[in-house]
Short mmCIF file of C-alpha atoms in Angstrom, two decimals:
data_model
loop_
_atom_site.label_atom_id
_atom_site.label_comp_id
_atom_site.label_asym_id
_atom_site.label_seq_id
_atom_site.Cartn_x
_atom_site.Cartn_y
_atom_site.Cartn_z
CA UNK A 1 -30.82 1.00 177.10
CA UNK A 2 -32.71 0.81 173.80
CA UNK A 3 -35.78 3.04 173.84
CA UNK A 4 -39.13 2.23 172.30
CA UNK A 5 -40.65 3.92 169.28
CA UNK A 6 -44.41 3.76 169.45
CA UNK A 7 -47.58 5.79 169.61
CA UNK A 8 -49.32 7.46 172.49
CA UNK A 9 -52.78 6.24 173.46
CA UNK A 10 -54.90 8.41 175.72
CA UNK A 11 -57.62 6.87 177.86
CA UNK A 12 -59.56 7.90 180.92
CA UNK A 13 -60.30 6.61 184.38
CA UNK A 14 -62.60 8.51 186.73
CA UNK A 15 -61.75 11.82 185.11
CA UNK A 16 -57.98 11.29 185.10
CA UNK A 17 -56.18 11.33 181.76
CA UNK A 18 -53.98 8.27 181.31
CA UNK A 19 -51.26 8.36 178.66
CA UNK A 20 -50.37 4.84 177.59
CA UNK A 21 -47.93 3.81 174.89
CA UNK A 22 -48.22 1.14 172.20
CA UNK A 23 -44.97 -0.40 170.97
CA UNK A 24 -45.62 -2.63 167.95
CA UNK A 25 -43.53 -5.70 167.14
CA UNK A 26 -40.45 -5.12 165.00
CA UNK A 27 -38.95 -6.59 161.86
CA UNK A 28 -39.70 -10.05 160.55
CA UNK A 29 -40.97 -11.15 163.96
CA UNK A 30 -43.94 -8.80 163.53
CA UNK A 31 -45.52 -11.24 161.07
CA UNK A 32 -45.88 -13.92 163.76
CA UNK A 33 -49.33 -13.16 165.12
CA UNK A 34 -49.14 -16.11 167.53
CA UNK A 35 -46.59 -14.22 169.68
CA UNK A 36 -48.11 -13.16 172.98
CA UNK A 37 -49.10 -9.54 173.50
CA UNK A 38 -47.94 -7.82 176.68
CA UNK A 39 -49.64 -5.35 179.00
CA UNK A 40 -46.62 -3.86 180.77
CA UNK A 41 -47.34 -2.28 184.16
CA UNK A 42 -44.70 0.11 185.41
CA UNK A 43 -42.89 0.21 188.72
CA UNK A 44 -43.27 3.01 191.27
CA UNK A 45 -41.26 5.39 189.07
CA UNK A 46 -43.95 5.43 186.39
CA UNK A 47 -43.90 5.01 182.65
CA UNK A 48 -40.34 6.18 182.09
CA UNK A 49 -37.19 5.12 180.28
CA UNK A 50 -36.68 1.80 182.03
CA UNK A 51 -40.16 0.63 181.13
CA UNK A 52 -39.92 1.81 177.51
CA UNK A 53 -36.57 0.06 177.30
CA UNK A 54 -38.17 -3.21 178.36
CA UNK A 55 -40.92 -2.66 175.79
CA UNK A 56 -38.39 -2.09 173.00
CA UNK A 57 -36.64 -5.38 173.75
CA UNK A 58 -39.95 -7.23 173.81
CA UNK A 59 -40.99 -5.65 170.52
CA UNK A 60 -37.74 -6.78 168.92
CA UNK A 61 -38.70 -10.32 169.91
CA UNK A 62 -42.07 -9.95 168.19
CA UNK A 63 -44.33 -9.05 171.11
CA UNK A 64 -46.65 -6.03 170.82
CA UNK A 65 -46.58 -4.10 174.08
CA UNK A 66 -49.06 -1.72 175.68
CA UNK A 67 -47.49 0.29 178.49
CA UNK A 68 -50.09 1.21 181.08
CA UNK A 69 -50.05 4.58 182.81
CA UNK A 70 -51.21 3.85 186.35
CA UNK A 71 -50.32 7.20 187.95
CA UNK A 72 -52.03 9.27 185.26
CA UNK A 73 -50.70 12.04 183.00
CA UNK A 74 -47.63 9.82 182.59
CA UNK A 75 -46.23 11.03 185.91
CA UNK A 76 -42.72 9.81 186.73
CA UNK A 77 -42.11 10.40 190.45
CA UNK A 78 -38.46 10.38 191.42
CA UNK A 79 -38.36 10.31 195.22
CA UNK A 80 -39.79 8.36 198.14
CA UNK A 81 -41.66 11.51 199.17
CA UNK A 82 -43.55 11.40 195.86
CA UNK A 83 -43.87 7.64 195.53
CA UNK A 84 -45.12 6.79 199.03
CA UNK A 85 -48.37 8.75 198.78
CA UNK A 86 -49.11 7.38 195.29
CA UNK A 87 -48.76 3.75 196.35
CA UNK A 88 -50.55 4.42 199.63
CA UNK A 89 -53.51 5.96 197.82
CA UNK A 90 -53.86 2.89 195.59
CA UNK A 91 -53.55 0.46 198.50
CA UNK A 92 -56.29 2.35 200.36
CA UNK A 93 -58.62 2.44 197.36
CA UNK A 94 -58.29 -0.87 195.53
CA UNK A 95 -61.30 -0.24 193.34
CA UNK A 96 -59.49 2.79 191.95
CA UNK A 97 -56.19 0.92 191.67
CA UNK A 98 -57.65 -2.06 189.84
CA UNK A 99 -59.95 0.20 187.83
CA UNK A 100 -56.86 1.83 186.36
CA UNK A 101 -55.42 -1.56 185.37
CA UNK A 102 -58.77 -2.54 183.84
CA UNK A 103 -58.86 0.77 181.92
CA UNK A 104 -55.43 0.03 180.46
CA UNK A 105 -56.60 -3.47 179.53
CA UNK A 106 -59.64 -2.01 177.76
CA UNK A 107 -57.47 0.53 175.91
CA UNK A 108 -55.18 -2.31 174.79
CA UNK A 109 -58.15 -4.28 173.46
CA UNK A 110 -58.98 -1.38 171.14
CA UNK A 111 -55.55 -1.46 169.44
CA UNK A 112 -55.19 -3.51 166.23
CA UNK A 113 -51.79 -5.02 167.09
CA UNK A 114 -53.28 -7.01 169.96
CA UNK A 115 -56.20 -8.67 168.19
CA UNK A 116 -56.21 -12.46 168.30
CA UNK A 117 -53.10 -12.84 170.45
CA UNK A 118 -52.79 -14.38 173.91
CA UNK A 119 -52.25 -11.64 176.50
CA UNK A 120 -49.69 -11.61 179.28
CA UNK A 121 -49.44 -9.09 182.10
CA UNK A 122 -45.87 -8.13 182.95
CA UNK A 123 -45.24 -5.99 186.02
CA UNK A 124 -42.18 -4.74 187.86
CA UNK A 125 -42.22 -3.94 191.61
CA UNK A 126 -45.49 -2.02 192.15
CA UNK A 127 -46.48 -3.17 188.66
CA UNK A 128 -45.96 -6.78 189.67
CA UNK A 129 -48.20 -6.24 192.69
CA UNK A 130 -50.76 -4.64 190.36
CA UNK A 131 -50.72 -7.60 187.99
CA UNK A 132 -51.20 -10.08 190.84
CA UNK A 133 -54.03 -8.04 192.35
CA UNK A 134 -55.72 -7.88 188.96
CA UNK A 135 -55.42 -11.65 188.68
CA UNK A 136 -56.68 -12.12 192.24
CA UNK A 137 -59.85 -10.20 191.44
CA UNK A 138 -60.78 -11.97 188.22
CA UNK A 139 -58.53 -11.01 185.31
CA UNK A 140 -58.85 -13.44 182.40
CA UNK A 141 -55.45 -13.51 180.70
CA UNK A 142 -53.03 -16.11 179.35
CA UNK A 143 -50.34 -15.34 181.89
CA UNK A 144 -48.98 -13.04 184.58
CA UNK A 145 -45.26 -12.38 185.08
CA UNK A 146 -44.40 -10.44 188.25
CA UNK A 147 -40.78 -9.37 188.67
CA UNK A 148 -39.80 -8.48 192.26
CA UNK A 149 -43.42 -7.65 193.19
CA UNK A 150 -44.21 -6.24 196.60
CA UNK A 151 -46.19 -9.11 198.10
CA UNK A 152 -46.85 -6.94 201.13
CA UNK A 153 -49.35 -4.97 199.01
CA UNK A 154 -51.53 -7.99 198.20
CA UNK A 155 -54.86 -8.74 199.81
CA UNK A 156 -55.67 -12.31 200.81
CA UNK A 157 -59.15 -12.90 199.39
CA UNK A 158 -58.74 -15.19 196.38
CA UNK A 159 -62.40 -16.25 196.24
CA UNK A 160 -62.90 -14.87 192.71
CA UNK A 161 -59.58 -15.42 190.92
CA UNK A 162 -59.04 -15.00 187.22
CA UNK A 163 -57.17 -17.35 184.91
CA UNK A 164 -53.67 -17.64 183.51
CA UNK A 165 -50.29 -19.12 184.27
CA UNK A 166 -48.11 -17.25 186.75
CA UNK A 167 -44.36 -16.56 186.84
CA UNK A 168 -42.78 -14.89 189.87
CA UNK A 169 -39.19 -13.66 190.00
CA UNK A 170 -38.32 -12.80 193.60
CA UNK A 171 -35.19 -12.03 195.57
CA UNK A 172 -34.64 -14.50 198.41
CA UNK A 173 -33.78 -11.59 200.73
CA UNK A 174 -36.54 -9.21 199.62
CA UNK A 175 -38.18 -7.73 202.76
CA UNK A 176 -41.31 -6.99 200.69
CA UNK A 177 -41.66 -10.66 199.70
CA UNK A 178 -40.72 -12.61 202.83
CA UNK A 179 -40.84 -16.41 203.07
CA UNK A 180 -44.17 -16.16 204.89
CA UNK A 181 -45.63 -13.94 202.17
CA UNK A 182 -44.37 -16.27 199.45
CA UNK A 183 -45.84 -19.29 201.21
CA UNK A 184 -49.21 -17.57 201.55
CA UNK A 185 -49.29 -16.60 197.88
CA UNK A 186 -48.33 -20.12 196.80
CA UNK A 187 -51.24 -21.49 198.81
CA UNK A 188 -53.62 -19.06 197.17
CA UNK A 189 -52.40 -19.88 193.66
CA UNK A 190 -52.63 -23.61 194.34
CA UNK A 191 -56.08 -23.22 195.87
CA UNK A 192 -57.22 -21.33 192.78
CA UNK A 193 -55.88 -24.07 190.53
CA UNK A 194 -53.52 -21.68 188.76
CA UNK A 195 -50.38 -23.02 187.11
CA UNK A 196 -47.46 -21.18 188.70
CA UNK A 197 -43.71 -21.10 189.13
CA UNK A 198 -41.51 -19.22 191.61
CA UNK A 199 -37.94 -18.30 190.72
CA UNK A 200 -36.07 -17.40 193.91
CA UNK A 201 -32.78 -15.54 193.42
CA UNK A 202 -30.19 -15.96 196.17
CA UNK A 203 -28.32 -12.97 197.56
CA UNK A 204 -30.96 -10.67 196.08
CA UNK A 205 -33.23 -8.03 197.61
CA UNK A 206 -35.98 -5.82 196.14
CA UNK A 207 -35.94 -3.94 192.80
CA UNK A 208 -33.02 -6.03 191.54
CA UNK A 209 -33.62 -5.29 187.83
CA UNK A 210 -33.75 -1.52 188.20
CA UNK A 211 -30.89 0.76 187.20
CA UNK A 212 -32.18 3.17 189.84
CA UNK A 213 -31.09 0.64 192.48
CA UNK A 214 -27.44 0.47 191.33
CA UNK A 215 -26.21 2.89 194.01
CA UNK A 216 -28.75 1.92 196.63
CA UNK A 217 -28.49 3.78 199.94
CA UNK A 218 -30.05 0.74 201.62
CA UNK A 219 -28.90 -2.41 199.80
CA UNK A 220 -30.45 -4.69 202.43
CA UNK A 221 -33.85 -3.43 201.24
CA UNK A 222 -33.28 -2.82 197.51
CA UNK A 223 -30.27 -3.19 195.25
CA UNK A 224 -29.49 -3.90 191.60
CA UNK A 225 -28.27 -7.44 190.94
CA UNK A 226 -27.10 -7.92 187.33
CA UNK A 227 -27.07 -11.71 187.46
CA UNK A 228 -30.56 -11.94 188.90
CA UNK A 229 -31.77 -9.30 186.44
CA UNK A 230 -30.44 -11.33 183.51
CA UNK A 231 -32.05 -14.48 184.86
CA UNK A 232 -35.37 -12.66 185.30
CA UNK A 233 -35.30 -11.45 181.70
CA UNK A 234 -34.49 -14.95 180.40
CA UNK A 235 -37.29 -16.45 182.48
CA UNK A 236 -39.75 -13.78 181.36
CA UNK A 237 -39.02 -14.16 177.66
CA UNK A 238 -39.17 -17.94 177.99
CA UNK A 239 -42.52 -17.62 179.74
CA UNK A 240 -43.85 -15.42 176.92
CA UNK A 241 -42.61 -17.90 174.34
CA UNK A 242 -44.44 -20.67 176.17
CA UNK A 243 -47.66 -18.65 176.15
CA UNK A 244 -47.16 -17.93 172.45
CA UNK A 245 -46.77 -21.57 171.44
CA UNK A 246 -49.78 -23.00 169.60
CA UNK A 247 -51.87 -25.38 171.68
CA UNK A 248 -50.96 -29.02 171.02
#
Protein backbone atom coordinates (compact mmCIF):
# COMPACT_ATOMS: atom_id res chain seq x y z
CA UNK A 1 0.00 0.00 0.00
CA UNK A 2 1.30 3.47 -0.86
CA UNK A 3 2.33 5.38 2.24
CA UNK A 4 1.79 9.07 2.86
CA UNK A 5 4.51 11.71 3.02
CA UNK A 6 3.41 14.56 5.21
CA UNK A 7 4.18 16.53 8.33
CA UNK A 8 3.45 15.84 11.95
CA UNK A 9 1.13 18.20 13.81
CA UNK A 10 1.05 18.07 17.58
CA UNK A 11 -2.02 19.23 19.48
CA UNK A 12 -3.41 18.72 22.95
CA UNK A 13 -6.57 17.50 24.58
CA UNK A 14 -6.95 17.51 28.36
CA UNK A 15 -3.23 17.14 28.87
CA UNK A 16 -2.77 14.31 26.36
CA UNK A 17 -0.41 14.89 23.45
CA UNK A 18 -2.05 14.07 20.13
CA UNK A 19 0.17 13.51 17.09
CA UNK A 20 -1.78 14.16 13.92
CA UNK A 21 -0.48 14.07 10.37
CA UNK A 22 -1.11 16.44 7.46
CA UNK A 23 -0.86 14.95 3.97
CA UNK A 24 -1.04 17.70 1.34
CA UNK A 25 -2.51 17.17 -2.13
CA UNK A 26 -0.11 15.92 -4.80
CA UNK A 27 0.88 16.92 -8.30
CA UNK A 28 -1.27 18.98 -10.62
CA UNK A 29 -4.38 18.17 -8.59
CA UNK A 30 -2.97 20.27 -5.73
CA UNK A 31 -3.85 23.45 -7.63
CA UNK A 32 -7.58 22.68 -7.46
CA UNK A 33 -8.56 24.40 -4.24
CA UNK A 34 -12.21 23.42 -4.71
CA UNK A 35 -11.37 19.78 -3.88
CA UNK A 36 -12.77 18.79 -0.50
CA UNK A 37 -10.45 18.52 2.48
CA UNK A 38 -10.65 15.38 4.60
CA UNK A 39 -10.44 14.82 8.34
CA UNK A 40 -9.57 11.11 8.46
CA UNK A 41 -10.45 9.34 11.71
CA UNK A 42 -8.67 6.06 12.27
CA UNK A 43 -10.07 2.67 13.15
CA UNK A 44 -9.41 0.88 16.45
CA UNK A 45 -5.82 0.14 15.42
CA UNK A 46 -4.87 3.81 15.50
CA UNK A 47 -3.05 6.08 13.11
CA UNK A 48 -0.99 3.40 11.39
CA UNK A 49 -0.05 2.24 7.92
CA UNK A 50 -3.55 1.48 6.68
CA UNK A 51 -4.76 4.96 7.51
CA UNK A 52 -1.70 6.68 6.02
CA UNK A 53 -2.19 4.55 2.92
CA UNK A 54 -5.74 5.84 2.54
CA UNK A 55 -4.46 9.39 3.02
CA UNK A 56 -1.83 8.96 0.30
CA UNK A 57 -4.44 7.82 -2.22
CA UNK A 58 -6.70 10.74 -1.34
CA UNK A 59 -3.81 13.18 -1.67
CA UNK A 60 -3.04 11.83 -5.13
CA UNK A 61 -6.61 12.70 -6.07
CA UNK A 62 -6.11 16.28 -4.86
CA UNK A 63 -7.59 16.12 -1.37
CA UNK A 64 -5.59 17.49 1.58
CA UNK A 65 -5.92 15.10 4.51
CA UNK A 66 -5.54 15.60 8.24
CA UNK A 67 -5.21 12.30 10.10
CA UNK A 68 -6.57 12.61 13.62
CA UNK A 69 -4.90 10.86 16.53
CA UNK A 70 -7.77 9.82 18.79
CA UNK A 71 -5.84 7.49 21.12
CA UNK A 72 -3.07 10.00 21.81
CA UNK A 73 0.71 9.74 21.37
CA UNK A 74 -0.09 8.04 18.05
CA UNK A 75 -0.72 4.74 19.82
CA UNK A 76 -1.33 1.77 17.53
CA UNK A 77 -2.87 -1.03 19.62
CA UNK A 78 -2.59 -4.45 18.03
CA UNK A 79 -4.80 -6.77 20.08
CA UNK A 80 -8.33 -6.99 21.43
CA UNK A 81 -6.88 -6.79 24.93
CA UNK A 82 -5.51 -3.33 24.11
CA UNK A 83 -8.35 -2.12 21.90
CA UNK A 84 -11.31 -3.05 24.12
CA UNK A 85 -10.38 -0.77 27.02
CA UNK A 86 -9.63 2.15 24.68
CA UNK A 87 -13.01 1.99 22.96
CA UNK A 88 -14.78 1.30 26.24
CA UNK A 89 -13.21 4.37 27.84
CA UNK A 90 -14.43 6.59 25.00
CA UNK A 91 -17.94 5.12 25.05
CA UNK A 92 -18.15 5.76 28.80
CA UNK A 93 -16.90 9.34 28.51
CA UNK A 94 -18.38 10.84 25.35
CA UNK A 95 -17.32 14.36 26.24
CA UNK A 96 -13.73 13.16 26.16
CA UNK A 97 -14.28 11.13 22.99
CA UNK A 98 -15.91 13.97 21.07
CA UNK A 99 -13.51 16.48 22.59
CA UNK A 100 -10.67 14.62 20.90
CA UNK A 101 -12.44 14.77 17.54
CA UNK A 102 -13.10 18.49 18.05
CA UNK A 103 -9.43 19.02 18.95
CA UNK A 104 -8.38 17.37 15.68
CA UNK A 105 -10.87 19.55 13.80
CA UNK A 106 -9.41 22.67 15.43
CA UNK A 107 -5.85 21.56 14.59
CA UNK A 108 -6.91 21.01 10.97
CA UNK A 109 -8.39 24.52 10.80
CA UNK A 110 -4.97 25.96 11.66
CA UNK A 111 -3.26 24.31 8.66
CA UNK A 112 -2.96 26.35 5.43
CA UNK A 113 -3.85 23.50 3.06
CA UNK A 114 -7.40 23.36 4.39
CA UNK A 115 -8.37 27.02 4.12
CA UNK A 116 -11.42 27.73 1.98
CA UNK A 117 -12.23 24.11 1.17
CA UNK A 118 -15.35 22.13 2.04
CA UNK A 119 -14.56 19.62 4.79
CA UNK A 120 -15.53 15.97 4.89
CA UNK A 121 -15.11 13.59 7.80
CA UNK A 122 -14.01 10.10 6.76
CA UNK A 123 -13.94 7.36 9.38
CA UNK A 124 -13.31 3.63 9.36
CA UNK A 125 -14.83 1.27 11.98
CA UNK A 126 -14.38 3.11 15.30
CA UNK A 127 -13.52 6.19 13.24
CA UNK A 128 -16.82 5.92 11.40
CA UNK A 129 -18.64 5.76 14.73
CA UNK A 130 -16.64 8.81 15.84
CA UNK A 131 -17.61 10.79 12.75
CA UNK A 132 -21.30 9.98 13.19
CA UNK A 133 -21.21 10.87 16.89
CA UNK A 134 -19.53 14.16 16.05
CA UNK A 135 -22.27 14.86 13.52
CA UNK A 136 -24.97 13.83 15.99
CA UNK A 137 -23.74 16.37 18.51
CA UNK A 138 -23.50 19.37 16.20
CA UNK A 139 -20.55 19.15 13.80
CA UNK A 140 -20.87 21.62 10.93
CA UNK A 141 -19.17 19.99 7.94
CA UNK A 142 -19.88 19.45 4.25
CA UNK A 143 -20.10 15.69 4.56
CA UNK A 144 -19.53 12.56 6.63
CA UNK A 145 -18.43 9.23 5.13
CA UNK A 146 -18.52 6.29 7.55
CA UNK A 147 -17.08 3.00 6.31
CA UNK A 148 -18.21 -0.08 8.28
CA UNK A 149 -18.94 2.02 11.40
CA UNK A 150 -19.97 0.33 14.62
CA UNK A 151 -23.53 1.56 14.94
CA UNK A 152 -23.71 -0.16 18.31
CA UNK A 153 -21.53 2.65 19.72
CA UNK A 154 -23.95 5.43 18.77
CA UNK A 155 -26.23 7.23 21.19
CA UNK A 156 -29.79 7.99 20.14
CA UNK A 157 -30.25 11.67 21.03
CA UNK A 158 -30.23 13.60 17.74
CA UNK A 159 -31.83 16.75 19.19
CA UNK A 160 -28.84 18.95 18.28
CA UNK A 161 -27.48 17.53 15.01
CA UNK A 162 -24.90 19.23 12.84
CA UNK A 163 -25.00 19.62 9.09
CA UNK A 164 -23.62 17.78 6.09
CA UNK A 165 -24.44 15.00 3.68
CA UNK A 166 -23.88 11.45 4.90
CA UNK A 167 -22.52 8.33 3.17
CA UNK A 168 -22.58 4.97 4.93
CA UNK A 169 -20.86 1.85 3.63
CA UNK A 170 -22.04 -1.14 5.66
CA UNK A 171 -21.84 -4.91 5.40
CA UNK A 172 -25.28 -6.51 5.25
CA UNK A 173 -24.12 -9.15 7.75
CA UNK A 174 -22.26 -6.83 10.12
CA UNK A 175 -23.26 -7.72 13.71
CA UNK A 176 -22.23 -4.21 14.80
CA UNK A 177 -24.62 -2.60 12.31
CA UNK A 178 -27.73 -4.79 12.39
CA UNK A 179 -30.89 -4.06 10.38
CA UNK A 180 -32.50 -2.60 13.50
CA UNK A 181 -29.53 -0.30 14.11
CA UNK A 182 -29.52 0.80 10.47
CA UNK A 183 -33.24 1.52 10.56
CA UNK A 184 -32.86 3.59 13.72
CA UNK A 185 -30.02 5.63 12.26
CA UNK A 186 -31.94 6.24 9.03
CA UNK A 187 -34.85 7.59 11.07
CA UNK A 188 -32.54 9.93 12.95
CA UNK A 189 -30.89 11.22 9.77
CA UNK A 190 -34.27 11.76 8.11
CA UNK A 191 -35.64 13.46 11.22
CA UNK A 192 -32.64 15.79 11.24
CA UNK A 193 -33.20 16.64 7.59
CA UNK A 194 -29.76 15.37 6.61
CA UNK A 195 -29.15 14.17 3.06
CA UNK A 196 -27.94 10.59 3.33
CA UNK A 197 -27.25 7.40 1.44
CA UNK A 198 -26.68 3.83 2.65
CA UNK A 199 -24.63 1.38 0.60
CA UNK A 200 -25.31 -2.14 1.84
CA UNK A 201 -22.81 -4.80 0.73
CA UNK A 202 -24.12 -8.36 0.53
CA UNK A 203 -22.13 -11.25 1.97
CA UNK A 204 -20.08 -8.78 4.01
CA UNK A 205 -19.41 -8.46 7.74
CA UNK A 206 -17.46 -5.89 9.81
CA UNK A 207 -14.06 -4.32 8.98
CA UNK A 208 -14.31 -5.43 5.35
CA UNK A 209 -11.75 -2.91 4.03
CA UNK A 210 -9.01 -3.79 6.52
CA UNK A 211 -5.99 -5.89 5.62
CA UNK A 212 -5.90 -6.94 9.27
CA UNK A 213 -9.16 -8.84 8.65
CA UNK A 214 -7.79 -10.97 5.78
CA UNK A 215 -7.13 -14.01 7.99
CA UNK A 216 -9.98 -13.38 10.38
CA UNK A 217 -10.36 -15.93 13.18
CA UNK A 218 -14.07 -15.09 13.28
CA UNK A 219 -15.24 -14.27 9.73
CA UNK A 220 -18.90 -14.16 10.80
CA UNK A 221 -18.01 -11.06 12.84
CA UNK A 222 -15.26 -9.41 10.76
CA UNK A 223 -13.57 -10.34 7.50
CA UNK A 224 -11.86 -8.65 4.57
CA UNK A 225 -13.98 -8.48 1.42
CA UNK A 226 -12.01 -7.15 -1.58
CA UNK A 227 -15.06 -6.49 -3.74
CA UNK A 228 -16.88 -4.57 -1.02
CA UNK A 229 -13.67 -2.70 -0.17
CA UNK A 230 -13.28 -1.59 -3.79
CA UNK A 231 -16.91 -0.50 -3.91
CA UNK A 232 -16.49 1.46 -0.67
CA UNK A 233 -13.47 3.29 -2.05
CA UNK A 234 -15.28 4.14 -5.29
CA UNK A 235 -18.30 5.39 -3.36
CA UNK A 236 -16.13 7.43 -1.00
CA UNK A 237 -14.14 9.14 -3.75
CA UNK A 238 -17.34 9.82 -5.67
CA UNK A 239 -18.87 11.33 -2.54
CA UNK A 240 -15.83 13.59 -2.07
CA UNK A 241 -16.01 14.66 -5.71
CA UNK A 242 -19.66 15.57 -5.22
CA UNK A 243 -18.80 17.68 -2.17
CA UNK A 244 -16.00 19.33 -4.14
CA UNK A 245 -18.19 20.37 -7.06
CA UNK A 246 -18.97 24.10 -7.18
CA UNK A 247 -22.51 24.98 -6.18
CA UNK A 248 -24.78 25.40 -9.20
